[in-house]
Amino acid sequence: MYPLNYQLDLFNITSQLFLMGEISGNENWPMTVSEKIFSKAAGNPVKAGDFVLANVDLAMVHDITGPLAVKGFYEIMNGTEEKKVWDPKKIVIVFDHQVPADSINATANHIMLREFADEQEILNYDVYEGVCHQVLPEKGHVLPGDLIVGSDSHTCAYGALGAFSTGIGSTDMAAVLATGKLWFRVPHTFHFEVEGTLPKRVYSKDLILYLIGDVGVEGARYMAAEFAGSTTRSLSIPERMTISNMAIEMGGKAGIIEADEVTAAYLKERILYYEFDPYWKSDENAEYAAFQHYDISDLEPQVACPHNVDNVKPVTDVEGTKIDQIFMGSCTNGRFEDIKIMADIIGDEPIAKGVRLIVVPASRTEYMKLLRAGYIEKLMNVGAIVESPCCGPCMGGSFGLLGAGEVGLATSNRNFRGREGSVESFVYLSSPATAGASALTGEITDPRTV
């Protein structure tokens, strides 16, 4: 880790080179939205491929990655008189991975982060508000045009609101806590133009699984995956968050969707005096590294099969696969709208014998919506287990682990070997609709047939 004064010297030198036109010219050119965001963050026009030391608008850490970032921060600040973060108002801590604490080590991490937050006067959602990638947007911390970093790979979820958000390691986060800056290579953009109306019981989760299966796990490596087209524009913010969230599963640095009137309506409910800025979109003649056009009018429900997210098949290819557990939740599909889809398909029918249905709303806010609408009671009555908001089984957390030989179906974002328990278990990924249909039968089932 470079010392703080060295990093600041590099930033000053880089700024001078920008002013002299040595790194990027001073002329404007058609830009992607990602290039626009990095130009703002760097203080000068930049283009894909440029290396920049960028000013961060918001930084997020959670209870798993936070402690290492805090230790690194103090190492960077060693020898400085005042060990203060660069801007406490631009840092958010969220407890979500091991909550409530499931081990003595987890309690120690929680204590450490609470003390750090108190000392630095940082906003800390430590009372189990929910999964970080749901909590930050719903609490109004994300704006179009922001450059956001989080020490979690699915930080790209905030791109649903037109921000450039990306995951970084705890060591990089330590540097951000100290300086508010981070080096980036401005990514090229992979543009996904999606047209057509999603068929009955086919949802945004099916769409993003299909795209990942098509381009592969490295198809957008270190690129900004930009999702556009009439289909994308027709999606709600919760549906867009599902898509942006999984951009990392195709190797993307970010998953960004142009901010529009849907974005504005969402933000006006959360941010006082918010005014929409139409600037944060790609220019008409912006240059893309890759461009793919899709018509999804005939798209089937999709399922990612073990043990890779890009091992995607139509549900009809895997129908009849016996399952032991269904996990309904995560930062990908744990919102009110997602759980409602599943619950409406199940109705009042009991879930299949021998199947464990674990439901985890993505946040306290989403949980309360479900509670007021009667869905918590309905799900409990048919045999589901409803847990408090957290990451839970998604990362093999404190409950819901799969045993050797068991098969799980999850609405989460990863199905790597051992991700949800035993390395001898098998995880399939699907939409909430497919999860609901499968809960009734005890095997992977096409939701269109229920």
XYZ file of C-alpha atoms in Angstrom:
450
model
C 0.000 0.000 0.000
C 1.425 3.384 -0.984
C 1.615 5.948 1.841
C -1.017 8.683 1.857
C 1.331 11.518 0.862
C 2.584 9.513 -2.140
C -0.959 8.885 -3.376
C -1.841 12.572 -3.048
C 1.323 13.560 -4.942
C 0.329 11.180 -7.745
C -3.117 12.745 -7.845
C -1.637 16.266 -8.140
C 0.720 15.160 -10.917
C -2.131 13.461 -12.789
C -4.291 16.572 -12.500
C -1.516 18.680 -14.025
C -1.133 16.215 -16.910
C -4.862 16.462 -17.571
C -4.641 20.257 -17.648
C -1.702 20.029 -20.061
C -3.630 17.591 -22.291
C -0.992 14.865 -21.909
C -3.419 12.116 -20.828
C -6.617 13.090 -22.629
C -7.329 15.887 -25.034
C -9.456 18.821 -23.928
C -11.858 18.455 -26.832
C -15.267 16.949 -26.235
C -16.413 13.867 -28.124
C -19.500 11.640 -27.950
C -19.311 9.809 -24.641
C -20.844 6.775 -23.021
C -22.485 7.433 -19.679
C -19.548 5.679 -17.990
C -17.069 8.023 -19.698
C -19.174 10.983 -18.545
C -19.120 9.781 -14.954
C -15.374 9.234 -14.967
C -14.830 12.622 -16.607
C -16.682 14.216 -13.707
C -14.747 12.123 -11.193
C -11.376 12.931 -12.793
C -12.127 16.621 -13.325
C -11.379 16.490 -17.054
C -12.782 14.795 -20.166
C -11.588 11.187 -20.337
C -12.291 8.241 -22.593
C -12.275 4.462 -22.340
C -8.765 3.147 -21.797
C -7.496 6.208 -19.906
C -6.010 5.715 -16.456
C -7.402 8.154 -13.923
C -7.247 8.878 -10.230
C -10.930 9.467 -9.629
C -12.821 11.186 -6.830
C -15.297 8.771 -5.236
C -18.819 9.993 -4.471
C -19.773 7.199 -2.067
C -18.038 4.255 -0.399
C -19.743 1.263 1.215
C -18.380 -1.494 3.440
C -20.190 -4.309 5.199
C -19.504 -6.544 8.167
C -17.434 -9.119 6.242
C -15.121 -6.817 4.269
C -15.184 -3.799 6.578
C -12.771 -4.924 9.305
C -9.876 -5.532 6.876
C -10.543 -2.148 5.219
C -10.482 -0.414 8.609
C -7.194 -2.097 9.553
C -5.708 -0.997 6.238
C -6.968 2.543 6.812
C -5.119 2.797 10.122
C -1.948 1.449 8.501
C -2.160 4.141 5.826
C -2.786 6.830 8.430
C 0.010 5.633 10.721
C 2.194 8.591 11.541
C -0.445 11.185 10.761
C -1.619 13.382 13.610
C -5.345 13.044 12.958
C -6.525 9.627 11.821
C -9.726 10.722 10.133
C -11.468 9.384 7.041
C -11.609 11.668 4.034
C -15.330 12.457 4.382
C -17.575 10.602 6.861
C -20.693 11.807 5.037
C -19.646 9.863 1.944
C -19.139 6.522 3.694
C -21.828 4.029 4.689
C -21.452 0.841 6.738
C -24.068 -1.907 6.502
C -24.290 -5.056 8.603
C -25.832 -7.781 6.449
C -23.662 -10.860 5.885
C -23.453 -12.351 9.370
C -26.475 -10.899 11.130
C -27.453 -11.438 13.793
C -23.897 -12.464 14.678
C -23.453 -16.213 14.174
C -20.008 -16.636 15.742
C -17.651 -15.031 18.238
C -15.535 -13.779 15.318
C -18.618 -12.107 13.840
C -19.365 -10.367 17.145
C -15.773 -9.081 17.244
C -16.106 -7.697 13.724
C -19.380 -6.003 14.608
C -17.904 -4.428 17.738
C -14.900 -3.162 15.775
C -17.046 -1.573 13.069
C -19.434 0.018 15.575
C -16.495 1.601 17.382
C -14.979 2.800 14.093
C -18.292 4.288 12.958
C -18.739 6.105 16.287
C -15.176 7.405 16.255
C -15.373 8.641 12.651
C -19.049 9.738 12.771
C -19.960 7.448 9.868
C -23.520 6.356 9.158
C -23.799 2.740 10.260
C -26.812 0.544 9.482
C -25.889 -1.923 12.228
C -29.406 -2.797 13.397
C -29.975 -5.273 10.570
C -31.623 -2.894 8.137
C -31.034 -5.347 5.325
C -28.730 -6.258 2.455
C -26.369 -3.419 1.545
C -27.315 -3.368 -2.150
C -30.972 -2.898 -1.293
C -30.512 -0.518 1.632
C -28.350 2.093 -0.104
C -30.721 2.800 -3.018
C -33.890 2.673 -0.923
C -32.408 5.072 1.654
C -31.502 7.618 -1.031
C -27.718 7.220 -1.055
C -27.435 6.558 -4.820
C -27.742 9.187 -7.548
C -27.345 9.076 -11.342
C -23.846 10.157 -12.312
C -22.274 9.042 -9.034
C -19.065 7.048 -8.853
C -19.664 4.504 -6.092
C -17.359 1.822 -4.746
C -18.229 -0.963 -2.343
C -16.149 -3.747 -0.894
C -18.541 -6.316 -2.341
C -18.668 -7.628 -5.889
C -22.394 -6.989 -6.372
C -22.022 -3.263 -5.757
C -22.759 -3.009 -9.482
C -26.456 -3.225 -8.487
C -26.586 0.570 -8.039
C -26.109 0.965 -11.764
C -29.870 0.455 -12.003
C -30.145 4.114 -10.990
C -27.624 5.395 -13.516
C -24.597 5.393 -11.221
C -21.250 3.811 -12.040
C -20.885 1.469 -9.099
C -18.339 -1.275 -8.774
C -16.886 -3.673 -6.254
C -13.359 -3.291 -4.909
C -11.179 -5.188 -2.457
C -10.733 -4.278 1.183
C -7.195 -2.971 0.564
C -8.424 -0.587 -2.133
C -11.237 0.422 0.194
C -8.678 1.330 2.845
C -7.144 3.794 0.378
C -10.582 5.226 -0.407
C -11.370 5.694 3.290
C -8.120 7.627 3.658
C -8.120 9.684 0.451
C -11.528 9.532 -1.216
C -9.733 8.629 -4.453
C -8.933 5.487 -6.403
C -7.100 4.608 -9.587
C -9.199 3.247 -12.454
C -8.767 2.375 -16.074
C -11.880 3.899 -17.617
C -13.733 0.831 -18.905
C -14.941 0.276 -22.419
C -18.664 -0.347 -22.774
C -20.541 -3.457 -23.856
C -23.959 -2.230 -25.012
C -26.923 -4.600 -24.712
C -29.887 -3.380 -26.763
C -32.922 -5.402 -25.664
C -36.261 -5.131 -27.462
C -39.620 -6.868 -27.121
C -42.165 -7.555 -24.399
C -41.328 -10.159 -21.786
C -43.759 -13.098 -22.177
C -46.082 -14.247 -19.406
C -44.215 -15.400 -16.291
C -40.860 -14.413 -17.754
C -39.073 -11.739 -15.750
C -35.925 -9.642 -15.590
C -34.085 -12.479 -13.817
C -34.743 -14.710 -16.818
C -33.470 -11.933 -19.073
C -30.176 -11.385 -17.264
C -29.569 -15.145 -16.983
C -30.135 -15.419 -20.725
C -27.668 -12.607 -21.463
C -25.038 -14.124 -19.164
C -25.512 -17.512 -20.786
C -25.141 -15.947 -24.216
C -21.948 -13.921 -23.683
C -20.364 -16.129 -21.020
C -18.782 -15.476 -17.664
C -15.992 -13.371 -19.222
C -18.000 -11.850 -22.075
C -17.903 -8.344 -20.589
C -14.668 -8.613 -18.627
C -13.666 -5.223 -17.208
C -16.332 -3.514 -19.308
C -19.302 -1.421 -18.326
C -22.292 -3.553 -19.240
C -24.818 -0.986 -20.476
C -28.401 -2.240 -20.717
C -30.757 -0.317 -23.011
C -33.627 -0.732 -25.455
C -37.406 -0.690 -25.083
C -37.456 -3.759 -22.847
C -35.027 -2.235 -20.379
C -36.887 1.074 -20.352
C -40.142 -0.735 -19.537
C -38.715 -2.268 -16.367
C -39.326 -0.974 -12.859
C -36.393 -0.057 -10.604
C -36.613 -3.385 -8.708
C -36.472 -5.231 -12.039
C -33.552 -3.091 -13.211
C -31.695 -3.768 -9.968
C -31.903 -7.504 -10.694
C -30.191 -6.942 -14.044
C -27.494 -4.530 -12.879
C -26.782 -6.712 -9.847
C -25.667 -9.623 -12.019
C -23.449 -7.725 -14.469
C -20.473 -8.998 -12.479
C -21.458 -12.552 -13.466
C -20.521 -11.780 -17.086
C -17.258 -10.210 -15.922
C -18.555 -6.646 -16.005
C -16.931 -3.848 -14.063
C -20.373 -2.258 -13.731
C -23.928 -2.788 -14.933
C -25.465 0.533 -15.822
C -28.921 1.551 -17.018
C -29.640 5.054 -18.271
C -31.507 7.209 -15.755
C -34.963 8.211 -16.994
C -38.396 9.222 -15.699
C -38.711 5.853 -13.919
C -35.466 6.579 -12.074
C -36.611 10.108 -11.272
C -39.904 8.906 -9.785
C -38.052 6.402 -7.578
C -35.593 9.012 -6.324
C -38.180 11.715 -5.704
C -39.795 9.405 -3.170
C -36.508 9.177 -1.281
C -34.558 12.404 -1.745
C -35.933 15.797 -0.763
C -35.791 18.354 -3.591
C -34.339 15.835 -6.055
C -34.269 17.138 -9.622
C -33.645 14.882 -12.586
C -30.609 15.652 -14.770
C -30.962 14.242 -18.322
C -27.203 14.527 -18.908
C -26.424 11.095 -17.452
C -26.926 8.966 -20.525
C -24.750 7.817 -23.414
C -24.497 10.197 -26.337
C -26.072 9.118 -29.601
C -22.763 8.492 -31.365
C -20.866 7.105 -28.372
C -18.302 4.428 -29.163
C -18.887 0.917 -27.827
C -16.368 -1.911 -27.589
C -19.177 -4.422 -28.196
C -22.820 -4.186 -29.203
C -25.432 -6.927 -29.020
C -29.077 -6.704 -30.059
C -31.730 -9.023 -28.647
C -35.423 -9.576 -29.258
C -36.776 -11.380 -26.206
C -40.413 -11.646 -27.271
C -40.176 -15.461 -27.250
C -37.851 -15.821 -24.243
C -38.514 -18.832 -22.007
C -37.910 -18.932 -18.245
C -34.196 -19.552 -17.723
C -32.250 -21.585 -15.159
C -28.515 -21.412 -14.380
C -27.307 -24.939 -13.708
C -24.438 -26.071 -11.436
C -21.771 -24.957 -10.988
C -21.455 -21.758 -13.069
C -23.768 -18.825 -13.618
C -23.263 -18.924 -17.382
C -24.364 -22.586 -17.559
C -27.849 -21.371 -18.500
C -30.613 -23.482 -20.020
C -34.331 -22.991 -20.706
C -36.405 -24.309 -17.820
C -37.868 -26.959 -20.116
C -34.400 -28.559 -20.364
C -34.150 -29.122 -16.604
C -37.779 -29.682 -15.665
C -38.259 -32.540 -13.234
C -34.967 -32.048 -11.356
C -35.749 -32.923 -7.735
C -34.945 -30.204 -5.197
C -34.456 -30.240 -1.436
C -34.472 -26.512 -0.712
C -35.590 -23.224 -2.234
C -33.971 -19.943 -1.205
C -36.101 -16.922 -2.063
C -34.255 -13.680 -1.393
C -30.856 -11.944 -1.779
C -29.875 -8.573 -3.242
C -30.894 -9.976 -6.638
C -34.500 -11.001 -5.974
C -35.435 -10.267 -2.368
C -37.731 -7.306 -2.902
C -41.475 -7.079 -2.302
C -42.256 -7.494 -5.996
C -40.118 -10.648 -6.223
C -41.565 -12.370 -3.182
C -45.098 -11.396 -4.232
C -44.589 -13.145 -7.604
C -43.556 -16.339 -5.850
C -46.253 -16.142 -3.169
C -49.036 -15.479 -5.692
C -48.055 -18.592 -7.647
C -48.033 -20.733 -4.497
C -51.335 -19.278 -3.292
C -52.803 -21.264 -0.403
C -51.363 -24.600 -1.512
C -48.857 -26.230 0.857
C -45.313 -26.503 -0.414
C -44.216 -29.956 -1.552
C -43.320 -32.493 1.091
C -39.602 -32.687 1.740
C -38.857 -29.195 0.389
C -37.544 -26.431 2.638
C -38.626 -22.966 1.470
C -36.522 -20.212 3.050
C -37.687 -16.652 2.383
C -35.456 -13.702 3.263
C -36.671 -10.186 2.343
C -33.842 -7.908 1.196
C -34.506 -5.176 3.756
C -36.583 -4.221 6.749
C -38.579 -1.901 4.475
C -39.388 -4.715 2.054
C -40.204 -7.040 4.965
C -42.704 -4.531 6.352
C -44.351 -4.143 2.931
C -44.830 -7.902 2.796
C -46.084 -7.990 6.369
C -48.678 -5.268 5.810
C -49.852 -6.970 2.586
C -50.356 -10.275 4.402
C -47.688 -12.207 2.501
C -45.599 -13.159 5.530
C -48.568 -14.907 7.119
C -49.528 -16.574 3.826
C -46.025 -17.919 3.333
C -45.798 -19.193 6.911
C -49.160 -20.905 6.527
C -48.009 -22.912 3.499
C -44.854 -24.061 5.267
C -42.196 -21.453 4.440
C -39.557 -20.219 6.856
C -39.357 -16.398 6.792
C -36.134 -14.912 8.161
C -35.157 -11.349 9.045
C -33.408 -9.327 6.307
C -29.833 -10.424 5.628
C -27.699 -12.218 3.035
C -28.428 -15.585 4.638
C -28.039 -18.690 2.453
C -26.752 -16.692 -0.538
C -23.195 -16.776 0.781
C -23.490 -19.900 2.939
C -24.235 -17.787 5.987
C -25.641 -18.614 9.363
C -28.560 -20.746 8.199
C -29.979 -22.644 5.230
C -26.862 -24.599 4.293
C -27.161 -27.452 1.818
C -25.819 -30.885 2.749
C -23.854 -33.331 0.635
C -25.881 -34.472 -2.349
C -28.677 -31.964 -1.758
C -30.084 -29.763 -4.514
C -31.059 -26.151 -3.989
C -32.963 -23.717 -6.184
C -32.205 -20.073 -5.428
C -33.223 -16.661 -6.700
C -29.765 -15.345 -5.779
C -26.862 -14.554 -8.080
C -24.256 -17.315 -7.748
C -24.266 -21.094 -7.857
C -20.565 -21.889 -7.442
C -19.607 -25.208 -5.908
C -19.965 -24.941 -2.120
C -21.523 -21.472 -2.324
C -24.537 -22.443 -0.221
C -23.073 -25.243 1.851
C -21.424 -28.551 1.040
C -19.082 -28.746 -1.955
C -21.058 -31.868 -2.816
C -24.338 -29.954 -3.113
C -25.879 -28.501 -6.284
C -27.383 -25.021 -6.749
C -29.648 -23.905 -9.590
C -30.606 -20.241 -10.094
C -34.002 -19.081 -11.289
C -36.609 -16.334 -11.225
C -39.100 -15.961 -8.348
C -41.814 -17.397 -10.623
C -39.868 -20.579 -11.276
C -39.099 -20.809 -7.556
C -42.795 -20.520 -6.724
C -43.853 -23.174 -9.208
C -41.091 -25.503 -8.029
C -42.106 -25.070 -4.388
C -45.468 -26.635 -5.232
C -44.056 -29.676 -7.039
C -40.756 -30.373 -5.280
C -38.892 -30.295 -8.572
C -37.805 -27.616 -11.037
C -41.014 -26.612 -12.795
C -41.911 -24.299 -15.674
C -43.983 -21.508 -14.059
C -46.039 -21.198 -17.243
C -47.569 -24.620 -16.560
C -48.809 -23.901 -13.026
